[in-house]
Coordinates of C-alpha atoms in Angstrom, one line a residue:
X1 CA 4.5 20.3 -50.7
X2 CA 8.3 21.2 -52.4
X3 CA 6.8 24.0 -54.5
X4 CA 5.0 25.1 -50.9
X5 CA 8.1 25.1 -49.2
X6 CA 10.1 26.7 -52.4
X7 CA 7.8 29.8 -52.1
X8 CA 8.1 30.1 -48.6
X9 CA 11.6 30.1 -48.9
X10 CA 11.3 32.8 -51.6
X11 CA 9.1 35.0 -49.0
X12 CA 12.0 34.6 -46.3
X13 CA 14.7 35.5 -48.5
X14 CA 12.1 38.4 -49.9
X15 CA 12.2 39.4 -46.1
X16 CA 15.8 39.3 -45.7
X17 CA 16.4 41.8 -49.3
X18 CA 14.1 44.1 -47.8
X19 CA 15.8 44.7 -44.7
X20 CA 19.3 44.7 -46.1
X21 CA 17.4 47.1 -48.8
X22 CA 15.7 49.2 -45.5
X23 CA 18.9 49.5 -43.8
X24 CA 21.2 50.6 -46.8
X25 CA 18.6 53.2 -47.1
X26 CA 18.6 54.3 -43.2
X27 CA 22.1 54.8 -43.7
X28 CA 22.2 57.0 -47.3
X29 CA 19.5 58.8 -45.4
X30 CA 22.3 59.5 -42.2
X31 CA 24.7 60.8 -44.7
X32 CA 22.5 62.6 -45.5
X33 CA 21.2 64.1 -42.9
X34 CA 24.3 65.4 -41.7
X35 CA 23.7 68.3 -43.5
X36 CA 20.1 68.2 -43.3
X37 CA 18.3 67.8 -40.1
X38 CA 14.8 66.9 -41.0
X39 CA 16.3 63.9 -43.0
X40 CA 18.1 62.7 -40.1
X41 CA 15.2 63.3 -38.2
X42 CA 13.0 61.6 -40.6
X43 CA 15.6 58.0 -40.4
X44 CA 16.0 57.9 -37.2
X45 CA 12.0 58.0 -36.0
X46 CA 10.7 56.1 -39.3
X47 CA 13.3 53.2 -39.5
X48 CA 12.0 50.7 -37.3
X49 CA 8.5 51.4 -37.8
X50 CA 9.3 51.1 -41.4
X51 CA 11.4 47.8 -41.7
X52 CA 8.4 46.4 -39.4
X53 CA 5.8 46.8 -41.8
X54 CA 7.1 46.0 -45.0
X55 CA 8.4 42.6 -43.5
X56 CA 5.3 41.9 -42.4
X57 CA 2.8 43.1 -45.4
X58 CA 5.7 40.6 -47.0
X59 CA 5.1 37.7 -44.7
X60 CA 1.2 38.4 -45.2
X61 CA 1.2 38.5 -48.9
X62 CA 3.8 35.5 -49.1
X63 CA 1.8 33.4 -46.8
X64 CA -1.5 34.0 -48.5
X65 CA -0.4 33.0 -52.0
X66 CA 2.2 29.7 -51.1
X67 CA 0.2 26.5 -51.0
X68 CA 0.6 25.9 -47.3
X69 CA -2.6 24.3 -46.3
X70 CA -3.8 23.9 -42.3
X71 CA -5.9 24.8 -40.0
X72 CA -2.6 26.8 -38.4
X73 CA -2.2 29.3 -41.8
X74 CA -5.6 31.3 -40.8
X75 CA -4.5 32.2 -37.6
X76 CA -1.1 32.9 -38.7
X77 CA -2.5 35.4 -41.4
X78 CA -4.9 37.1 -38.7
X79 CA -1.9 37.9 -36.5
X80 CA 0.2 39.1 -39.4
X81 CA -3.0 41.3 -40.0
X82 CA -3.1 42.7 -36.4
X83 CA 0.4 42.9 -36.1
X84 CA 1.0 45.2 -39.8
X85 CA -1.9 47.3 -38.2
X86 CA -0.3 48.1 -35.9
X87 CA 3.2 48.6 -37.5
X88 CA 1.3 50.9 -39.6
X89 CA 0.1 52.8 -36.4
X90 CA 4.1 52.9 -34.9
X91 CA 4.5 54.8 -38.6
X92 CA 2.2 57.1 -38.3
X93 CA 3.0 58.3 -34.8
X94 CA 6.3 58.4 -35.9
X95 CA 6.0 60.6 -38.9
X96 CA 3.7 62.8 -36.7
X97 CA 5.9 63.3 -34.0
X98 CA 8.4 64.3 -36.7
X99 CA 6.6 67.0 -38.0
X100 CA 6.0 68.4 -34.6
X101 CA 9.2 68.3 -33.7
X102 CA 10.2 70.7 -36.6
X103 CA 7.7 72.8 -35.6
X104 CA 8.6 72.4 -32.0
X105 CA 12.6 73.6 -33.3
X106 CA 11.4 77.0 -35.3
X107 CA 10.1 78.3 -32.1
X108 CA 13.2 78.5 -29.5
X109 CA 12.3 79.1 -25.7
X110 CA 16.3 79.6 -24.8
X111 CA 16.0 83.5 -25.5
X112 CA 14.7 86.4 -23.6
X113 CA 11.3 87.1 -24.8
X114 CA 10.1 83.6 -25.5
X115 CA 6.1 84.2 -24.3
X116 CA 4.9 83.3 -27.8
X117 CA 7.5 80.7 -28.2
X118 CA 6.1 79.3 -25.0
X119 CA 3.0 79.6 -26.0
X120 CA 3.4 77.3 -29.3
X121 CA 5.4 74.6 -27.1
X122 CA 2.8 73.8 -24.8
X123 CA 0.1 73.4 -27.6
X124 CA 2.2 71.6 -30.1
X125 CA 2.9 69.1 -27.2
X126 CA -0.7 68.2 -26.0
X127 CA -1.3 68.0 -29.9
X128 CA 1.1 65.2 -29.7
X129 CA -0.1 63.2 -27.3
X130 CA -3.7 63.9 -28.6
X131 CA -2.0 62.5 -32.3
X132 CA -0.4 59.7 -30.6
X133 CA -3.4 58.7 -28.5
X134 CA -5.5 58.7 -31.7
X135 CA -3.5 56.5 -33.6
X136 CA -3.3 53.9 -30.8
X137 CA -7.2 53.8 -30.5
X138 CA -7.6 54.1 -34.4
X139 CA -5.1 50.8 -34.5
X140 CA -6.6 49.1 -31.7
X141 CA -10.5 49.7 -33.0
X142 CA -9.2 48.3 -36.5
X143 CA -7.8 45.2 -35.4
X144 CA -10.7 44.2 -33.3
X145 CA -12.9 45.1 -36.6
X146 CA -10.5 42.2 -38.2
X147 CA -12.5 39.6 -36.1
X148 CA -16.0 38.7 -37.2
X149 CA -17.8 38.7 -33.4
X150 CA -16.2 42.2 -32.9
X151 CA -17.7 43.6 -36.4
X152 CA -21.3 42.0 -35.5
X153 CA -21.3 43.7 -32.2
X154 CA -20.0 46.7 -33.6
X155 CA -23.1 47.1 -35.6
X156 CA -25.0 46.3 -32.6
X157 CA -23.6 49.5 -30.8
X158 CA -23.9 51.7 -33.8
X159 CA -27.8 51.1 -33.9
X160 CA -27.6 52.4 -29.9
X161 CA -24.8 54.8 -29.9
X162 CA -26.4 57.4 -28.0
X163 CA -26.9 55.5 -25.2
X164 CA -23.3 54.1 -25.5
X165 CA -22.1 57.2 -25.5
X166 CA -24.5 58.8 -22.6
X167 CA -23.4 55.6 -20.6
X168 CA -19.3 56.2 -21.5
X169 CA -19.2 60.1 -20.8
X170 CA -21.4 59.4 -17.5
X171 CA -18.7 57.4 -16.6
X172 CA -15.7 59.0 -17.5
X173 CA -16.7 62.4 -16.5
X174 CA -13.8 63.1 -14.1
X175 CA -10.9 61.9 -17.6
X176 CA -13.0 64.0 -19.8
X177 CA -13.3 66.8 -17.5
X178 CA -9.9 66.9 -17.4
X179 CA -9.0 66.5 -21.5
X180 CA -11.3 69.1 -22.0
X181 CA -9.8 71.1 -19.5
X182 CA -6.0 70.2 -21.2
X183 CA -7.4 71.6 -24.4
X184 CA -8.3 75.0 -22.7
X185 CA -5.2 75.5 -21.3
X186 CA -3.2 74.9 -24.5
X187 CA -5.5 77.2 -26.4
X188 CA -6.7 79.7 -23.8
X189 CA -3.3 81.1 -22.8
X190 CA -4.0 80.9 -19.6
X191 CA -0.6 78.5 -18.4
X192 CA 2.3 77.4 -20.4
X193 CA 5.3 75.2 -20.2
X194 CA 8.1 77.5 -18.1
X195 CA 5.6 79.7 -16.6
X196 CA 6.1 80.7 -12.7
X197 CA 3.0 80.3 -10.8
X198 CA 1.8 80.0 -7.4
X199 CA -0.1 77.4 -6.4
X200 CA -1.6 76.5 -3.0
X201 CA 0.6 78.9 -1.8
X202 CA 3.9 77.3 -3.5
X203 CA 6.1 78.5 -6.3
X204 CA 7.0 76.7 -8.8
X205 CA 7.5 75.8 -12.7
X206 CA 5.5 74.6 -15.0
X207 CA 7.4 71.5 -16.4
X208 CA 5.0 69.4 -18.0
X209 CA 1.0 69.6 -19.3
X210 CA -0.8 66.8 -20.3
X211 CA -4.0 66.0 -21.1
X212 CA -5.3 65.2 -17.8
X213 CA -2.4 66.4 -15.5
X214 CA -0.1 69.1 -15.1
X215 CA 3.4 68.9 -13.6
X216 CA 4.5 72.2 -11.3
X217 CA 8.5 72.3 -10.8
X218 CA 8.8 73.7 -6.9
X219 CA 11.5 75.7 -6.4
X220 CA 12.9 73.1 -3.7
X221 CA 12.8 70.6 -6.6
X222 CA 9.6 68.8 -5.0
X223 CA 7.0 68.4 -8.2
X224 CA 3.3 69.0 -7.7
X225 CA 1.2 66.8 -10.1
X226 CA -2.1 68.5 -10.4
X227 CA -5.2 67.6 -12.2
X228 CA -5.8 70.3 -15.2
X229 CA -9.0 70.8 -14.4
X230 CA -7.7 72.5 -11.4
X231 CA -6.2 75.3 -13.3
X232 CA -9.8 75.9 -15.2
X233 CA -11.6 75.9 -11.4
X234 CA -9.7 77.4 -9.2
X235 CA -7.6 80.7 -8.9
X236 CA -3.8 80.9 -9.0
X237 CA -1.2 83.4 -9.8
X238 CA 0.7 83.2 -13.0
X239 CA 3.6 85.5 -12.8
X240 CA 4.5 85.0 -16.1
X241 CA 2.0 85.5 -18.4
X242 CA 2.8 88.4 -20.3
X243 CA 6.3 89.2 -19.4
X244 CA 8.8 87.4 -16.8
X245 CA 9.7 91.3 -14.9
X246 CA 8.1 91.5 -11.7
X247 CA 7.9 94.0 -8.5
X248 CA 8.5 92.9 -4.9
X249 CA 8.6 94.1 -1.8
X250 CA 11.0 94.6 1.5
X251 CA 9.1 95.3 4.6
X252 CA 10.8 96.6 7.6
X253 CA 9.1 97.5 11.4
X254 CA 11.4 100.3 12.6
X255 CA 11.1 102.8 15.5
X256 CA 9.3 105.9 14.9
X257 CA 12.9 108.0 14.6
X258 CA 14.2 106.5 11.6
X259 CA 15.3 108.8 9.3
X260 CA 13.2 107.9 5.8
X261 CA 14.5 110.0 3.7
X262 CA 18.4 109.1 4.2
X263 CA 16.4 105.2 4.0
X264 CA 15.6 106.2 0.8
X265 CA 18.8 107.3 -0.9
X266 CA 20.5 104.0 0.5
X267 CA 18.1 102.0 -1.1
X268 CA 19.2 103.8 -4.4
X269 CA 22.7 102.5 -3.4
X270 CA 22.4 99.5 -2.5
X271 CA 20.3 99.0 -5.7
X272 CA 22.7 100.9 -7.7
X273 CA 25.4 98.5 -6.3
X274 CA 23.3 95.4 -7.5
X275 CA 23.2 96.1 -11.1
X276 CA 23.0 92.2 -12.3
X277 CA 19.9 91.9 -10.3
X278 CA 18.1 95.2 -10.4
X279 CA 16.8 95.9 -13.5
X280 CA 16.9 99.8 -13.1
X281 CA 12.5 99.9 -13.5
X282 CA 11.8 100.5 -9.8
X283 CA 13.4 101.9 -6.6
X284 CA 11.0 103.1 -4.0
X285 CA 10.6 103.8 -0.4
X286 CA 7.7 104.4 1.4
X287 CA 6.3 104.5 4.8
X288 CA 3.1 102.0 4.5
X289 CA 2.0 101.9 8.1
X290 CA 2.4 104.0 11.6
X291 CA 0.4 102.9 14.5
X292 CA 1.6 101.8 18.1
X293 CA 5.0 101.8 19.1
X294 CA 6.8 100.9 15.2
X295 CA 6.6 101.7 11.4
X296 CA 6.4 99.7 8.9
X297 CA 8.8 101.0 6.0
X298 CA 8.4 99.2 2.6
X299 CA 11.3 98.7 -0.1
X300 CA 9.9 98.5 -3.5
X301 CA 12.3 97.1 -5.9
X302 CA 11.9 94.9 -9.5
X303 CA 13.8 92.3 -11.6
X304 CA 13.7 90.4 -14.6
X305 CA 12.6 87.0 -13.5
X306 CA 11.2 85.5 -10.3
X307 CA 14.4 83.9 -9.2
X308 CA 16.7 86.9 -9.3
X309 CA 13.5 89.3 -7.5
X310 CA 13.9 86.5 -4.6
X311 CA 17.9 87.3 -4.3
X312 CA 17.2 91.2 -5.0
X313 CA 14.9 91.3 -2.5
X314 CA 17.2 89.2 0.5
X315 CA 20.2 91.3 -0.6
X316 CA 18.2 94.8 0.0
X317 CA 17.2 93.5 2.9
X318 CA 20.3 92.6 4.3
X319 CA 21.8 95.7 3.1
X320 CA 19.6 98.0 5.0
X321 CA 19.3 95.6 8.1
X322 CA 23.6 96.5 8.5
X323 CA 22.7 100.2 7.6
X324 CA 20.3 101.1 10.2
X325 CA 22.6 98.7 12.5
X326 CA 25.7 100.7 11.8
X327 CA 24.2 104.1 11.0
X328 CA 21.2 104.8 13.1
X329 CA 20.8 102.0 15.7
X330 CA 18.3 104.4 17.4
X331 CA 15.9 103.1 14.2
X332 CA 15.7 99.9 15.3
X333 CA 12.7 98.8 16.9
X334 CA 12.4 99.5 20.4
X335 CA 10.3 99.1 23.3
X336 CA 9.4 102.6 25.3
X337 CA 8.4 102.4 29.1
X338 CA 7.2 105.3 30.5
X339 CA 8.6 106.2 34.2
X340 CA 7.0 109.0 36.5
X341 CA 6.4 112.2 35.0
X342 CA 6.6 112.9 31.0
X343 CA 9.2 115.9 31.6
X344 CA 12.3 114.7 30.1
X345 CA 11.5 114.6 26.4
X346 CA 14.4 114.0 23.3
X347 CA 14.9 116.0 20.8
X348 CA 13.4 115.7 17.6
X349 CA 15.5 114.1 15.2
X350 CA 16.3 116.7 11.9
X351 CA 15.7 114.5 9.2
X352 CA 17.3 116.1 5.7
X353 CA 14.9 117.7 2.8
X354 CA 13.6 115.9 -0.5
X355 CA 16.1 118.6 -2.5
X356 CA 13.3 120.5 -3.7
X357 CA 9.9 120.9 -1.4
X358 CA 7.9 118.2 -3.6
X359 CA 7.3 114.7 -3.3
X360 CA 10.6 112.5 -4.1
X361 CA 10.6 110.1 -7.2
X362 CA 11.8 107.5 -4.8
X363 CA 8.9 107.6 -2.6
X364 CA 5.8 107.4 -4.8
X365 CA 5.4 104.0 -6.5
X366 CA 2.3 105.6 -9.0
X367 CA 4.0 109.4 -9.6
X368 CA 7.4 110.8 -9.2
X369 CA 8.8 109.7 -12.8
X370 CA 7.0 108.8 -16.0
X371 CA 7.3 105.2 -15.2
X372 CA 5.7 105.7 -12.3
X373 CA 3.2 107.5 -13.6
X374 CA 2.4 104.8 -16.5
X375 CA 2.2 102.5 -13.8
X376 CA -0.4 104.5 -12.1
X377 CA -2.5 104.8 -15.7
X378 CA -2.7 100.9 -15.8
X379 CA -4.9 101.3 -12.4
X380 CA -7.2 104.2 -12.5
X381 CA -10.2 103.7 -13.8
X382 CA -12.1 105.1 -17.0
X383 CA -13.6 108.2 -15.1
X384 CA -10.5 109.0 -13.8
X385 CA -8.7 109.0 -16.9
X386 CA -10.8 111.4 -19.0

């Protein structure tokens, strides 16, 4: 019994020289890793996980060869087993999460044209959660293996796996649906992490993917949790997928006397005026509509992102709202009542030439400049563009 309690001893203190050993370590590694960031990295994520397992593999190996005797020192050694399992499982995930995060840092989304960078976040992320998943089910299917009735039945379900498995996927359909529709997302391209979309008629952000769920940032800061099969099934607008500049629209309803083409040069402007928010791709005016008593007169203007189209498109319409206020109040929609005989008509209103006799760049949104007329290339179709 002394020599028993003599080794035991020897396995504590053991213990004790390996953590003072582990931490020593931890901190040469922070020293480090002042300079170098992957060491840092690599202490900070793999020193508890680390410390954990070698103290127990000690306490396992120490216990197993003193000469403790008791019906106690069995069950003791299973737990140790379990718990170094799954110690060795915290480890893993660790050292897997590290590598992804120095992928995650070559590829920075804080720049302008971050598409691809995008691209590699939202698949590097569902990989870890698929690594981190697999090493908590690897862990927990080993230490259930380290009892003897789980080992006997698991050779039972081996000789029926397919109708296990028939039996699981029957009913987990909707969970696998929706991994397998995670995994489409991240390598289809079709959504990413910071892409705008439009979703049951709200826009928003995409601010997290998962596996089985996908988290869109509203613009009111409400967050729509959405199953990813969703984004597989059914239609929605990315606005984001291949480049963050978009086109948008100001629609105005306006009596049949405005005067368009002086419209037109005060939308260039009022544009021109807004430099930080027009990008300087798009500046048309057009007359979309003309039935009954109105007009409808469109403002076609772009930007570089979703947010600042939303202000362009409020401050152009503001802007011309106050001009045809100011300038030509007889624009303004109106209601015309007709009173005894048609004889006292107005004069037509003189409404100023396009400078030249052919259509003005301003008012053709697929002609007029070269822009416009790449923009109408994208659309026609392969007869028309032989």
């Amino acid at each position: 019994m002394h020599d028993a309690v003599v080794q035991l001893t020897f396995v504590v203190l053991a213990c004790l020289a390996l953590l003072a050993a582990v931490e020593l370590l931890h901190q040469i590694l922070l020293r480090v890793g002042r300079r170098l960031g992957p060491v840092a990295s690599l202490s900070r994520r793999g020193h508890r996980p680390f410390e954990t397992l070698l103290v127990l593999l000690t306490l396992d190996v120490g216990l197993r060869h003193t000469g403790l005797r008791g019906p106690w020192r069995y069950g003791i050694a299973h737990l140790l087993d379990i718990l170094a399992i799954a110690a060795g499982a915290w480890l893993l995930a660790a050292l897997l999460l590290l590598i992804e995060d120095a992928a995650l840092s070559r590829f920075r989304t804080d720049v302008l044209d971050n598409l691809s960078a995008r691209t590699m976040h939202t698949q590097i992320q569902l990989l870890r959660r698929i690594t981190v998943a697999a090493s908590v089910v690897a862990a927990i299917i080993m230490s259930l293996f380290t009892f003897r009735e789980a080992r006997l039945v698991g050779t039972s379900l081996l000789a029926s796996a397919g109708v296990v498995a028939a039996v699981v996927a029957f009913a987990a359909q909707a969970l696998l649906g929706n991994v397998f529709a995670g995994l489409q997302i991240a390598f289809g391209e079709s959504l990413r992490l910071e892409d705008v979309v439009v979703v049951n008629e709200q826009w928003g952000r995409v601010e997290e993917i998962t596996l089985t769920y996908v988290v869109i940032h509203i613009w009111d800061d409400r967050r729509m949790v959405l199953p990813t099969s969703y984004f597989t099934t059914t239609p929605f607008e990315n606005w984001t997928r291949t480049q963050a500049s978009l086109l948008g629209t100001v629609e105005l309803d306006l009596d049949w006397s405005v005067p368009v083409d002086q419209m037109r040069d005060e939308l260039r402007v009022i544009l021109t005026d807004s430099q930080p928010l027009w990008d300087g791709r798009v500046c048309v005016l057009q007359v979309t509509d003309a039935v009954h008593a109105l007009v409808r007169v469109r403002a076609l203007v772009s930007a570089k992102d979703a947010p600042t189209l939303w202000d362009l498109r409020c401050l152009v319409r503001e802007r011309l709202v106050g001009w045809l206020r100011e300038q030509h109040p007889r624009a303004l929609p109106r209601l015309r009542t007709e009173v005894g005989a048609p004889d006292g008509r107005e004069p037509a209103a003189e409404h100023p030439s396009n400078h030249g006799g052919g259509p003005d760049r301003d008012a053709q949104v697929f002609g007029g400049d070269s822009a416009g007329r790449r923009r109408g290339s994208e659309f026609t179709g392969p007869e028309d563009r032989r």
